Amino acid sequence: MKKLYLYLVLELCVLTMSQRTALDTSILNSIYRGYRNWLTQSYGTTNEDRMSQLRNKNNFQKEIPIHVPFPCNVTAGRSPKVPESVHHLKPGDIDVIAAMGDSLTIGAGVTSIYMFEVNIENRGIVGSIGGQGTWREYLTLPNILKEFNPKLIGYSLGDAISSDPAAQLNVAEGGAMSKDMTFMATYLINKIKDDPRIDINKHWKLISLMIGSNDFCLNACATSPWTMLNDHKIDLIYTLRKIDLINTLRILRDNLPRTFVALIPPPHLKELVAAHKGRESLRCYVSSMIECSCMFALKFRDERPEYYELMERWQEIDEEVANYPEFHRNDFTVVMLPTLVDAKIPLAEDGFTDLSYLNADCFHWSQKLHALYANSLWNNLLEPVGNKSGAFTSLFKEFLCPAPERPFLMTYKNSQNDET
């Protein structure tokens, strides 16, 4: 049975998103739940034991005591009347939250202690879309927004794959690339339309989209890097069926009124490569080389400067496309959040990268890094376009709040026109 679960999970991991969603969802959910339970039983730990171990290992944020109040005054955080314009949207006006992306957005192995556990999708505590617990235990964007609007829906709960009801509107998939985004956008739209809790024309929606790491890790050394850049940017008509960012945003725009899209450029992997220096171990090297061969395999070491330039251009393209006039209407906007553009993993006391911010594979994020990510995303939403920060700070060291002179989520238009 153990070998069967492992085989089935590995088989599912290599399927495309469209192939996975075509399978019977009850079968998919059963396989992953069985696999997760097998892992837990094999190592003799309950979920509570695992969380306790991770907190003791400093992989989780420190819990905020109940007597400490939420940093912001939430009483004015929701408009007395539902706003008609996305450029006058307060945090509490967000009714629905959703996410698109790859393994960082599914929460790959956030609670992993052992390597095989990296396949578990801990969506409930992902910085951009997790809604498990509260901000005191898990600082996430939904847990922040819930303080302003307790009726917020769409965030993920617990461990779940995308077809599991607990995933809700987190449609991210491990291994996803830029070419998968149009399918993922359509899949998300259908989920929103089929959700009886959502009034698509009335409710305001916040959708985060972060994609690119797998393109860098797996495609950069397998195809022409500069061709890949064009595939990400250029309109679908000119790329002969190749799926791109512009078309994905058009699909969202044309099908989801009252939507704020937070476009998040992926992290520059140069920082992750640097993080391994001085902390080298066989476990970290092998896992990173398997998951991101283009960056970590020694045979591509001389090509890394070119790949790093590719990542910088990719981030620039995200910003360029986000500023296209066609994506700024009264009921729809795209805002680039540069939270990860210059993000670095914090250092430990010995001056080397603090690996407690990474999970068991030394590649994906621990809950502590997801919390920093959430803090930065929240700040980005309240910072004017053109003046948004692109680096992490210590948790809660800088935690912005809506102000009377700037109460809205900042968009390209209200930043330029100083509408606030």
Short mmCIF file of C-alpha atoms in Angstrom, two decimals:
data_model
loop_
_atom_site.label_atom_id
_atom_site.label_comp_id
_atom_site.label_asym_id
_atom_site.label_seq_id
_atom_site.Cartn_x
_atom_site.Cartn_y
_atom_site.Cartn_z
CA MET A 1 0.00 0.00 0.00
CA LYS A 2 2.84 2.40 0.83
CA LYS A 3 4.50 1.82 -2.54
CA LEU A 4 1.14 2.19 -4.28
CA TYR A 5 0.47 5.60 -2.70
CA LEU A 6 3.95 6.84 -3.58
CA TYR A 7 3.63 5.61 -7.16
CA LEU A 8 0.21 7.22 -7.65
CA VAL A 9 1.32 10.56 -6.22
CA LEU A 10 4.42 10.63 -8.43
CA GLU A 11 2.28 9.76 -11.46
CA LEU A 12 -0.16 12.58 -10.69
CA CYS A 13 2.70 15.06 -10.27
CA VAL A 14 3.78 14.66 -13.91
CA LEU A 15 0.30 15.18 -15.34
CA THR A 16 -0.62 18.59 -16.71
CA MET A 17 -3.25 20.61 -14.88
CA SER A 18 -5.86 19.92 -17.56
CA GLN A 19 -5.19 16.18 -17.33
CA ARG A 20 -5.52 16.23 -13.54
CA THR A 21 -8.76 18.20 -13.56
CA ALA A 22 -10.21 15.76 -16.09
CA LEU A 23 -9.84 12.91 -13.60
CA ASP A 24 -12.51 11.99 -11.07
CA THR A 25 -12.01 14.46 -8.21
CA SER A 26 -13.08 11.98 -5.54
CA ILE A 27 -10.33 9.60 -6.68
CA LEU A 28 -7.73 12.37 -6.66
CA ASN A 29 -8.73 13.52 -3.20
CA SER A 30 -8.72 9.96 -1.89
CA ILE A 31 -5.20 9.32 -3.20
CA TYR A 32 -3.74 12.45 -1.63
CA ARG A 33 -5.49 12.01 1.68
CA GLY A 34 -4.32 8.42 1.85
CA TYR A 35 -0.78 9.48 0.98
CA ARG A 36 -0.80 12.22 3.62
CA ASN A 37 -2.16 9.85 6.27
CA TRP A 38 0.39 7.18 5.35
CA LEU A 39 3.25 9.65 5.78
CA THR A 40 1.95 10.80 9.14
CA GLN A 41 1.49 7.26 10.42
CA SER A 42 4.84 6.12 9.03
CA TYR A 43 6.70 8.75 11.03
CA GLY A 44 4.47 8.33 14.07
CA THR A 45 3.43 11.97 14.38
CA THR A 46 0.06 13.64 14.58
CA ASN A 47 -0.57 16.95 12.85
CA GLU A 48 -0.43 18.67 16.25
CA ASP A 49 2.93 17.03 17.01
CA ARG A 50 4.25 18.16 13.65
CA MET A 51 3.23 21.78 14.22
CA SER A 52 4.78 21.71 17.68
CA GLN A 53 8.05 20.31 16.30
CA LEU A 54 8.19 22.98 13.60
CA ARG A 55 7.56 25.77 16.07
CA ASN A 56 10.32 24.38 18.27
CA LYS A 57 12.63 24.28 15.24
CA ASN A 58 11.77 27.93 14.58
CA ASN A 59 10.22 27.18 11.17
CA PHE A 60 6.98 28.90 12.20
CA GLN A 61 6.27 32.48 13.17
CA LYS A 62 6.04 33.21 16.85
CA GLU A 63 2.41 33.23 17.96
CA ILE A 64 0.99 36.63 18.87
CA PRO A 65 -0.54 36.63 22.39
CA ILE A 66 -4.28 37.21 22.62
CA HIS A 67 -3.81 40.44 24.59
CA VAL A 68 -1.92 42.04 21.68
CA PRO A 69 -4.41 43.87 19.42
CA PHE A 70 -4.45 43.70 15.64
CA PRO A 71 -2.09 46.43 14.36
CA CYS A 72 -4.78 48.39 12.48
CA ASN A 73 -8.05 50.04 13.39
CA VAL A 74 -10.52 48.05 11.28
CA THR A 75 -13.63 50.13 11.93
CA ALA A 76 -13.16 52.29 8.82
CA GLY A 77 -11.71 49.52 6.69
CA ARG A 78 -14.95 48.77 4.83
CA SER A 79 -17.00 51.24 2.80
CA PRO A 80 -20.49 52.06 4.12
CA LYS A 81 -21.77 51.46 0.59
CA VAL A 82 -20.37 48.95 -1.90
CA PRO A 83 -18.01 50.96 -4.12
CA GLU A 84 -18.67 51.14 -7.85
CA SER A 85 -15.00 51.63 -8.75
CA VAL A 86 -12.04 49.34 -8.15
CA HIS A 87 -10.04 52.51 -7.55
CA HIS A 88 -12.10 53.26 -4.42
CA LEU A 89 -11.81 49.82 -2.90
CA LYS A 90 -11.05 49.49 0.81
CA PRO A 91 -9.57 46.27 2.29
CA GLY A 92 -12.88 45.28 3.86
CA ASP A 93 -14.67 45.66 0.53
CA ILE A 94 -12.99 42.50 -0.74
CA ASP A 95 -15.61 39.75 -0.57
CA VAL A 96 -13.80 36.97 -2.47
CA ILE A 97 -10.13 36.03 -2.59
CA ALA A 98 -8.51 33.60 -5.05
CA ALA A 99 -5.04 32.59 -6.23
CA MET A 100 -3.27 31.21 -9.29
CA GLY A 101 0.29 29.92 -9.35
CA ASP A 102 2.67 27.03 -8.78
CA SER A 103 4.19 25.08 -5.88
CA LEU A 104 4.79 28.21 -3.78
CA THR A 105 1.07 28.97 -3.92
CA ILE A 106 -0.01 25.41 -3.10
CA GLY A 107 2.21 25.54 -0.01
CA ALA A 108 4.39 22.61 -1.06
CA GLY A 109 5.74 20.99 2.10
CA VAL A 110 5.31 24.04 4.33
CA THR A 111 4.93 21.67 7.29
CA SER A 112 7.44 19.11 6.04
CA ILE A 113 9.97 17.60 8.42
CA TYR A 114 11.07 14.85 6.03
CA MET A 115 11.74 15.03 2.28
CA PHE A 116 8.80 12.87 1.15
CA GLU A 117 6.43 15.25 2.90
CA VAL A 118 7.23 18.03 0.43
CA ASN A 119 4.48 16.56 -1.80
CA ILE A 120 1.86 17.53 0.78
CA GLU A 121 0.06 20.75 -0.17
CA ASN A 122 -0.36 22.92 2.93
CA ARG A 123 -2.62 25.46 1.21
CA GLY A 124 -4.24 26.65 4.44
CA ILE A 125 -1.14 28.55 5.60
CA VAL A 126 0.13 29.96 2.29
CA GLY A 127 0.92 33.67 2.62
CA SER A 128 -1.23 34.81 -0.31
CA ILE A 129 -4.32 32.58 0.02
CA GLY A 130 -4.32 30.55 3.26
CA GLY A 131 -7.09 31.22 5.76
CA GLN A 132 -6.37 28.60 8.40
CA GLY A 133 -6.49 29.87 11.99
CA THR A 134 -5.89 33.59 12.51
CA TRP A 135 -3.16 36.15 11.92
CA ARG A 136 -1.83 35.41 15.40
CA GLU A 137 -0.80 31.87 14.37
CA TYR A 138 -0.44 32.25 10.62
CA LEU A 139 0.00 35.68 9.11
CA THR A 140 -1.57 35.42 5.67
CA LEU A 141 -3.26 37.93 3.41
CA PRO A 142 -6.72 36.37 3.94
CA ASN A 143 -6.22 36.32 7.71
CA ILE A 144 -5.43 40.03 7.55
CA LEU A 145 -8.43 40.77 5.33
CA LYS A 146 -10.71 38.74 7.61
CA GLU A 147 -10.09 41.33 10.31
CA PHE A 148 -11.70 43.92 8.02
CA ASN A 149 -14.33 41.61 6.53
CA PRO A 150 -15.08 38.45 8.55
CA LYS A 151 -17.35 37.25 5.73
CA LEU A 152 -14.45 36.93 3.26
CA ILE A 153 -14.64 33.70 1.24
CA GLY A 154 -12.36 31.77 -1.11
CA TYR A 155 -9.28 31.19 1.06
CA SER A 156 -7.82 27.70 1.51
CA LEU A 157 -8.15 25.65 4.68
CA GLY A 158 -5.83 22.86 5.82
CA ASP A 159 -4.00 20.44 3.51
CA ALA A 160 -5.71 20.01 0.16
CA ILE A 161 -5.14 19.58 -3.56
CA SER A 162 -6.92 21.94 -5.95
CA SER A 163 -9.89 19.61 -6.48
CA ASP A 164 -10.53 19.28 -2.75
CA PRO A 165 -13.32 21.57 -1.42
CA ALA A 166 -10.90 22.80 1.29
CA ALA A 167 -8.69 24.38 -1.40
CA GLN A 168 -11.62 26.64 -2.29
CA LEU A 169 -10.46 29.26 -4.85
CA ASN A 170 -6.76 28.41 -4.74
CA VAL A 171 -6.37 26.80 -8.17
CA ALA A 172 -2.55 26.76 -8.17
CA GLU A 173 -0.79 23.54 -9.19
CA GLY A 174 2.69 22.24 -8.44
CA GLY A 175 4.87 22.35 -11.55
CA ALA A 176 2.69 24.95 -13.28
CA MET A 177 4.32 27.22 -15.85
CA SER A 178 3.34 30.38 -17.66
CA LYS A 179 1.78 28.34 -20.48
CA ASP A 180 -0.71 26.87 -17.99
CA MET A 181 -2.16 30.21 -16.91
CA THR A 182 -4.95 30.58 -19.49
CA PHE A 183 -6.32 27.16 -18.59
CA MET A 184 -5.97 27.99 -14.90
CA ALA A 185 -7.79 31.31 -15.40
CA THR A 186 -10.68 29.55 -17.14
CA TYR A 187 -10.79 26.91 -14.42
CA LEU A 188 -10.92 29.60 -11.74
CA ILE A 189 -13.66 31.52 -13.53
CA ASN A 190 -15.79 28.37 -13.70
CA LYS A 191 -15.26 27.71 -9.99
CA ILE A 192 -16.32 31.24 -9.13
CA LYS A 193 -19.40 31.06 -11.37
CA ASP A 194 -20.38 27.69 -9.86
CA ASP A 195 -20.00 28.87 -6.26
CA PRO A 196 -23.49 29.63 -4.88
CA ARG A 197 -21.99 31.99 -2.28
CA ILE A 198 -20.66 34.37 -4.93
CA ASP A 199 -22.57 37.02 -6.84
CA ILE A 200 -20.16 37.56 -9.71
CA ASN A 201 -21.56 41.00 -10.57
CA LYS A 202 -21.84 42.28 -7.01
CA HIS A 203 -18.92 40.88 -5.01
CA TRP A 204 -15.46 42.42 -5.26
CA LYS A 205 -12.74 39.85 -5.96
CA LEU A 206 -8.98 39.88 -5.29
CA ILE A 207 -6.98 37.40 -7.37
CA SER A 208 -3.23 36.91 -6.90
CA LEU A 209 -1.16 35.51 -9.76
CA MET A 210 2.47 34.47 -9.37
CA ILE A 211 4.16 32.29 -11.99
CA GLY A 212 7.62 31.79 -13.46
CA SER A 213 9.84 29.78 -11.14
CA ASN A 214 9.27 26.50 -12.98
CA ASP A 215 9.93 28.21 -16.32
CA PHE A 216 13.30 29.28 -14.91
CA CYS A 217 14.06 25.97 -13.17
CA LEU A 218 13.08 23.58 -15.94
CA ASN A 219 12.80 25.48 -19.24
CA ALA A 220 15.66 27.98 -19.14
CA CYS A 221 18.26 25.30 -19.85
CA ALA A 222 16.03 23.21 -22.13
CA THR A 223 14.85 25.86 -24.60
CA SER A 224 16.04 29.18 -25.91
CA PRO A 225 15.69 31.52 -22.91
CA TRP A 226 14.83 34.57 -25.00
CA THR A 227 12.15 32.67 -26.93
CA MET A 228 10.61 31.81 -23.58
CA LEU A 229 10.50 35.49 -22.66
CA ASN A 230 8.59 36.31 -25.82
CA ASP A 231 6.13 33.51 -25.08
CA HIS A 232 5.39 35.15 -21.73
CA LYS A 233 4.78 38.63 -23.15
CA ILE A 234 3.63 38.67 -26.74
CA ASP A 235 -0.03 38.48 -27.68
CA LEU A 236 -1.47 35.03 -28.36
CA ILE A 237 -2.24 35.88 -32.00
CA TYR A 238 1.45 36.34 -32.72
CA THR A 239 2.69 33.32 -30.78
CA LEU A 240 0.66 30.65 -32.63
CA ARG A 241 -1.22 29.10 -29.74
CA LYS A 242 1.42 29.76 -27.15
CA ILE A 243 -0.20 30.92 -23.96
CA ASP A 244 0.95 34.17 -22.44
CA LEU A 245 0.37 36.60 -19.66
CA ILE A 246 -1.56 39.12 -21.73
CA ASN A 247 -4.15 36.58 -22.82
CA THR A 248 -4.55 35.29 -19.25
CA LEU A 249 -5.32 38.78 -17.99
CA ARG A 250 -7.76 39.35 -20.84
CA ILE A 251 -9.62 36.17 -19.94
CA LEU A 252 -9.94 37.34 -16.33
CA ARG A 253 -10.94 40.87 -17.41
CA ASP A 254 -13.61 39.70 -19.84
CA ASN A 255 -15.23 37.21 -17.46
CA LEU A 256 -14.86 38.62 -13.96
CA PRO A 257 -16.28 42.07 -13.29
CA ARG A 258 -15.34 43.78 -10.05
CA THR A 259 -11.88 42.22 -9.89
CA PHE A 260 -8.52 43.40 -8.59
CA VAL A 261 -5.65 41.27 -9.95
CA ALA A 262 -2.44 41.30 -7.90
CA LEU A 263 0.29 40.30 -10.35
CA ILE A 264 3.32 39.12 -8.35
CA PRO A 265 6.61 38.64 -10.25
CA PRO A 266 8.35 35.45 -9.10
CA PRO A 267 11.40 35.63 -6.83
CA HIS A 268 14.83 36.03 -8.39
CA LEU A 269 16.39 32.59 -7.91
CA LYS A 270 19.89 34.06 -7.66
CA GLU A 271 19.09 34.65 -4.00
CA LEU A 272 18.14 31.00 -3.49
CA VAL A 273 21.36 29.81 -5.14
CA ALA A 274 23.29 32.16 -2.86
CA ALA A 275 21.36 30.88 0.16
CA HIS A 276 22.90 27.45 -0.26
CA LYS A 277 26.46 28.74 -0.10
CA GLY A 278 27.99 28.17 3.27
CA ARG A 279 25.16 25.77 4.16
CA GLU A 280 25.92 23.08 1.64
CA SER A 281 24.65 19.61 2.39
CA LEU A 282 24.03 16.57 0.22
CA ARG A 283 20.32 16.63 1.07
CA CYS A 284 19.91 20.27 0.04
CA TYR A 285 21.99 19.91 -3.11
CA VAL A 286 20.20 16.79 -4.37
CA SER A 287 16.69 18.08 -3.69
CA SER A 288 17.40 21.50 -5.23
CA MET A 289 19.08 19.98 -8.27
CA ILE A 290 16.05 17.75 -8.88
CA GLU A 291 13.51 20.53 -8.38
CA CYS A 292 15.47 23.29 -10.14
CA SER A 293 18.13 21.70 -12.32
CA CYS A 294 18.74 24.77 -14.49
CA MET A 295 19.85 26.79 -11.47
CA PHE A 296 21.57 24.17 -9.32
CA ALA A 297 23.03 21.52 -11.65
CA LEU A 298 26.77 22.08 -12.01
CA LYS A 299 26.63 21.57 -15.79
CA PHE A 300 24.70 24.86 -16.14
CA ARG A 301 26.84 26.86 -13.75
CA ASP A 302 28.42 28.97 -16.51
CA GLU A 303 24.99 29.84 -17.95
CA ARG A 304 23.64 31.22 -14.66
CA PRO A 305 24.44 34.90 -15.47
CA GLU A 306 22.28 34.62 -18.60
CA TYR A 307 19.48 32.95 -16.62
CA TYR A 308 19.66 35.68 -14.00
CA GLU A 309 19.26 38.30 -16.72
CA LEU A 310 16.28 36.33 -18.02
CA MET A 311 14.62 36.53 -14.59
CA GLU A 312 15.15 40.28 -14.42
CA ARG A 313 13.54 40.73 -17.84
CA TRP A 314 10.66 38.49 -16.80
CA GLN A 315 10.00 40.69 -13.78
CA GLU A 316 10.16 43.80 -15.98
CA ILE A 317 7.66 42.30 -18.42
CA ASP A 318 5.21 41.67 -15.58
CA GLU A 319 5.40 45.34 -14.64
CA GLU A 320 5.09 46.47 -18.26
CA VAL A 321 2.00 44.35 -18.94
CA ALA A 322 0.37 45.33 -15.64
CA ASN A 323 0.53 48.97 -16.80
CA TYR A 324 -1.23 48.36 -20.13
CA PRO A 325 -4.23 50.76 -20.33
CA GLU A 326 -6.54 47.91 -21.37
CA PHE A 327 -6.21 46.42 -17.88
CA HIS A 328 -7.38 49.52 -16.03
CA ARG A 329 -11.13 49.93 -16.10
CA ASN A 330 -13.61 51.07 -13.51
CA ASP A 331 -14.50 47.50 -12.52
CA PHE A 332 -11.18 45.75 -13.23
CA THR A 333 -7.52 46.49 -12.65
CA VAL A 334 -4.14 44.78 -12.58
CA VAL A 335 -1.50 45.92 -10.11
CA MET A 336 2.03 44.57 -10.02
CA LEU A 337 3.17 43.87 -6.45
CA PRO A 338 7.00 43.80 -6.39
CA THR A 339 7.20 42.09 -3.01
CA LEU A 340 9.60 39.39 -4.27
CA VAL A 341 11.60 41.38 -6.82
CA ASP A 342 14.48 42.08 -4.43
CA ALA A 343 13.48 39.72 -1.63
CA LYS A 344 16.27 37.99 0.25
CA ILE A 345 16.06 35.17 2.76
CA PRO A 346 17.07 36.59 6.18
CA LEU A 347 20.44 35.76 7.66
CA ALA A 348 21.13 33.76 10.81
CA GLU A 349 23.39 34.99 13.61
CA ASP A 350 26.43 33.37 11.99
CA GLY A 351 26.00 35.52 8.87
CA PHE A 352 24.80 32.71 6.63
CA THR A 353 21.29 32.29 5.23
CA ASP A 354 18.81 31.19 7.89
CA LEU A 355 17.50 27.88 6.52
CA SER A 356 14.64 27.88 9.03
CA TYR A 357 12.90 30.04 6.41
CA LEU A 358 12.95 27.05 4.02
CA ASN A 359 11.29 23.66 4.36
CA ALA A 360 12.74 20.13 4.35
CA ASP A 361 13.89 20.33 0.72
CA CYS A 362 15.86 23.58 1.25
CA PHE A 363 14.01 25.01 -1.75
CA HIS A 364 10.38 25.75 -0.91
CA TRP A 365 9.29 28.07 1.89
CA SER A 366 8.59 27.37 5.53
CA GLN A 367 5.59 28.98 7.23
CA LYS A 368 7.87 31.65 8.65
CA LEU A 369 8.78 32.86 5.16
CA HIS A 370 5.14 32.70 4.06
CA ALA A 371 4.35 35.03 6.97
CA LEU A 372 6.97 37.55 5.78
CA TYR A 373 5.53 37.23 2.28
CA ALA A 374 2.02 38.01 3.57
CA ASN A 375 3.29 41.03 5.50
CA SER A 376 4.95 42.38 2.35
CA LEU A 377 1.95 41.67 0.11
CA TRP A 378 -0.29 43.57 2.49
CA ASN A 379 2.08 46.54 2.54
CA ASN A 380 2.30 46.50 -1.27
CA LEU A 381 -1.48 46.72 -1.56
CA LEU A 382 -1.48 49.95 0.47
CA GLU A 383 1.59 51.54 -1.17
CA PRO A 384 1.20 53.79 -4.25
CA VAL A 385 2.11 52.32 -7.63
CA GLY A 386 5.66 53.38 -8.39
CA ASN A 387 6.56 53.45 -4.72
CA LYS A 388 5.90 49.88 -3.65
CA SER A 389 8.62 48.08 -1.68
CA GLY A 390 10.35 45.07 -3.19
CA ALA A 391 12.05 43.46 -0.21
CA PHE A 392 11.17 41.68 3.03
CA THR A 393 11.36 43.31 6.45
CA SER A 394 11.13 41.60 9.84
CA LEU A 395 7.65 40.36 10.65
CA PHE A 396 5.40 43.24 11.83
CA LYS A 397 8.37 45.64 11.81
CA GLU A 398 6.52 47.56 9.11
CA PHE A 399 2.83 46.75 8.89
CA LEU A 400 0.87 49.43 7.06
CA CYS A 401 -2.72 50.41 7.83
CA PRO A 402 -5.33 52.26 5.78
CA ALA A 403 -5.12 55.97 6.57
CA PRO A 404 -7.78 58.68 6.18
CA GLU A 405 -5.74 60.30 3.41
CA ARG A 406 -5.11 56.94 1.72
CA PRO A 407 -7.84 54.44 2.65
CA PHE A 408 -7.96 52.46 -0.59
CA LEU A 409 -6.05 49.59 -2.14
CA MET A 410 -3.64 51.45 -4.38
CA THR A 411 -4.06 51.09 -8.13
CA TYR A 412 -2.34 52.55 -11.15
CA LYS A 413 -5.13 55.12 -11.57
CA ASN A 414 -5.65 56.28 -8.01
CA SER A 415 -1.88 56.53 -7.52
CA GLN A 416 -1.43 58.64 -10.66
CA ASN A 417 -4.46 60.82 -10.13
CA ASP A 418 -4.09 61.11 -6.36
CA GLU A 419 -7.76 60.21 -6.02
CA THR A 420 -7.30 59.21 -2.40
#
